[in-house]
């Protein structure tokens, strides 16, 4: 978000829906409601999980196929099956129209930042890309809309959960090494230090332990097999591995030894991120590490009465569902509140007045 121009008296230069002047007090609303409250934008750079990859399961479910289910085909394809507007990081929609997620309340880190300070309205950017790994981070942040001198600070999530250990090839030697991970993340942090405004924060998120994906979904019937009950996710994973087109040979594999080796490497790469957060300092931001455990996610969902299978996107059985996106946002926020509350900015005491004067601040 840009720093406002002349208090946004004449127009909303930073697009947060707050502008004009309080004629009684003779001061710009931007100054009255937002000055010194600690503006903070949201940026995420990561992979398909952060981008919220989703292919409608009704496209391959025989009893649901019709012309109607393909009416938004070009839009979905054009967005590469990503739905950042519903991501647990950058999502700004509160409700989904996906049939399998209908009625499910949606939340995100961005929405929580906005709830904390309404001056953060519309300040989010999702730079995640399908298939991205730590090698791609520097390229992705070239698209970052942040000017070091003219913009407000940002909360940046480095969220590469799987692709540094996931490969479609039947070979685990292609996984990122700890040395490569260290080199990649340091290059990215140095680049961010040249771009981010002073007072920003960077959160390095751990890779997940993907063994829980296979263990949760492999016995379930895939949408393609619903008609006859003859295709499990295990069957699908084996088929994709045979063709060498699996999104993750190491974790979507019936061989437990291969799954374990993949998780061992993921844990080592997470340790690198943790080490970097503890030992490095930069001029314009602090670096924090946060462990996002898939096991923790599943156990908390079960404690709420849910089925762990509901946490995975049905088309491949690999990506997080909207339920998982929302739950992950809740867990990440809770951990940050507990361990690093300074990265969340202040609670704005003028939030109620902003709502009273500007309503929904122009929506989205």
Coordinates of N, CA and C in Angstrom, one line a residue, residues 16-18 29 33-34 114 117-119 348 350-361:
X16 N -7.4 2.3 0.2 CA -7.9 1.5 1.3 C -9.3 2.0 1.7
X17 N -9.9 2.8 0.9 CA -11.3 3.1 1.2 C -11.5 4.2 2.2
X18 N -10.4 4.9 2.6 CA -10.5 5.9 3.6 C -10.0 7.2 3.0
X29 N -9.5 12.2 7.3 CA -9.8 10.9 8.0 C -8.7 9.9 8.0
X33 N -7.8 8.3 11.5 CA -8.1 6.9 11.8 C -6.9 6.0 11.6
X34 N -5.9 6.4 10.8 CA -4.8 5.5 10.4 C -3.4 5.9 10.8
X114 N -6.7 -7.3 8.3 CA -7.7 -6.2 8.1 C -8.6 -6.0 9.3
X117 N -6.7 -4.1 11.8 CA -6.5 -2.7 11.4 C -7.2 -2.4 10.1
X118 N -8.4 -1.8 10.1 CA -9.1 -1.6 8.8 C -8.3 -0.7 7.9
X119 N -7.3 0.0 8.3 CA -6.5 0.8 7.4 C -5.7 -0.1 6.4
X348 N -6.2 -1.4 15.7 CA -6.6 0.0 15.5 C -7.8 0.3 16.3
X350 N -9.6 2.8 16.0 CA -10.6 3.5 15.2 C -11.4 2.6 14.3
X351 N -11.2 1.3 14.4 CA -11.9 0.4 13.5 C -13.4 0.6 13.4
X352 N -14.0 0.8 14.5 CA -15.5 1.0 14.5 C -15.9 2.3 13.8
X353 N -15.1 3.3 14.0 CA -15.4 4.6 13.4 C -15.2 4.5 11.9
X354 N -14.1 3.7 11.5 CA -13.9 3.5 10.0 C -15.1 2.8 9.4
X355 N -15.6 1.8 10.1 CA -16.8 1.1 9.6 C -18.0 2.1 9.6
X356 N -18.2 2.9 10.6 CA -19.3 3.8 10.7 C -19.3 4.8 9.5
X357 N -18.1 5.3 9.2 CA -18.0 6.4 8.2 C -17.9 5.8 6.8
X358 N -17.2 4.7 6.6 CA -16.9 4.2 5.3 C -17.5 2.9 4.9
X359 N -18.3 2.3 5.8 CA -19.0 1.0 5.5 C -18.0 -0.1 5.2
X360 N -18.2 -0.7 4.0 CA -17.3 -1.8 3.6 C -16.0 -1.3 2.9
X361 N -15.8 0.0 3.0 CA -14.6 0.7 2.4 C -14.4 0.4 0.9

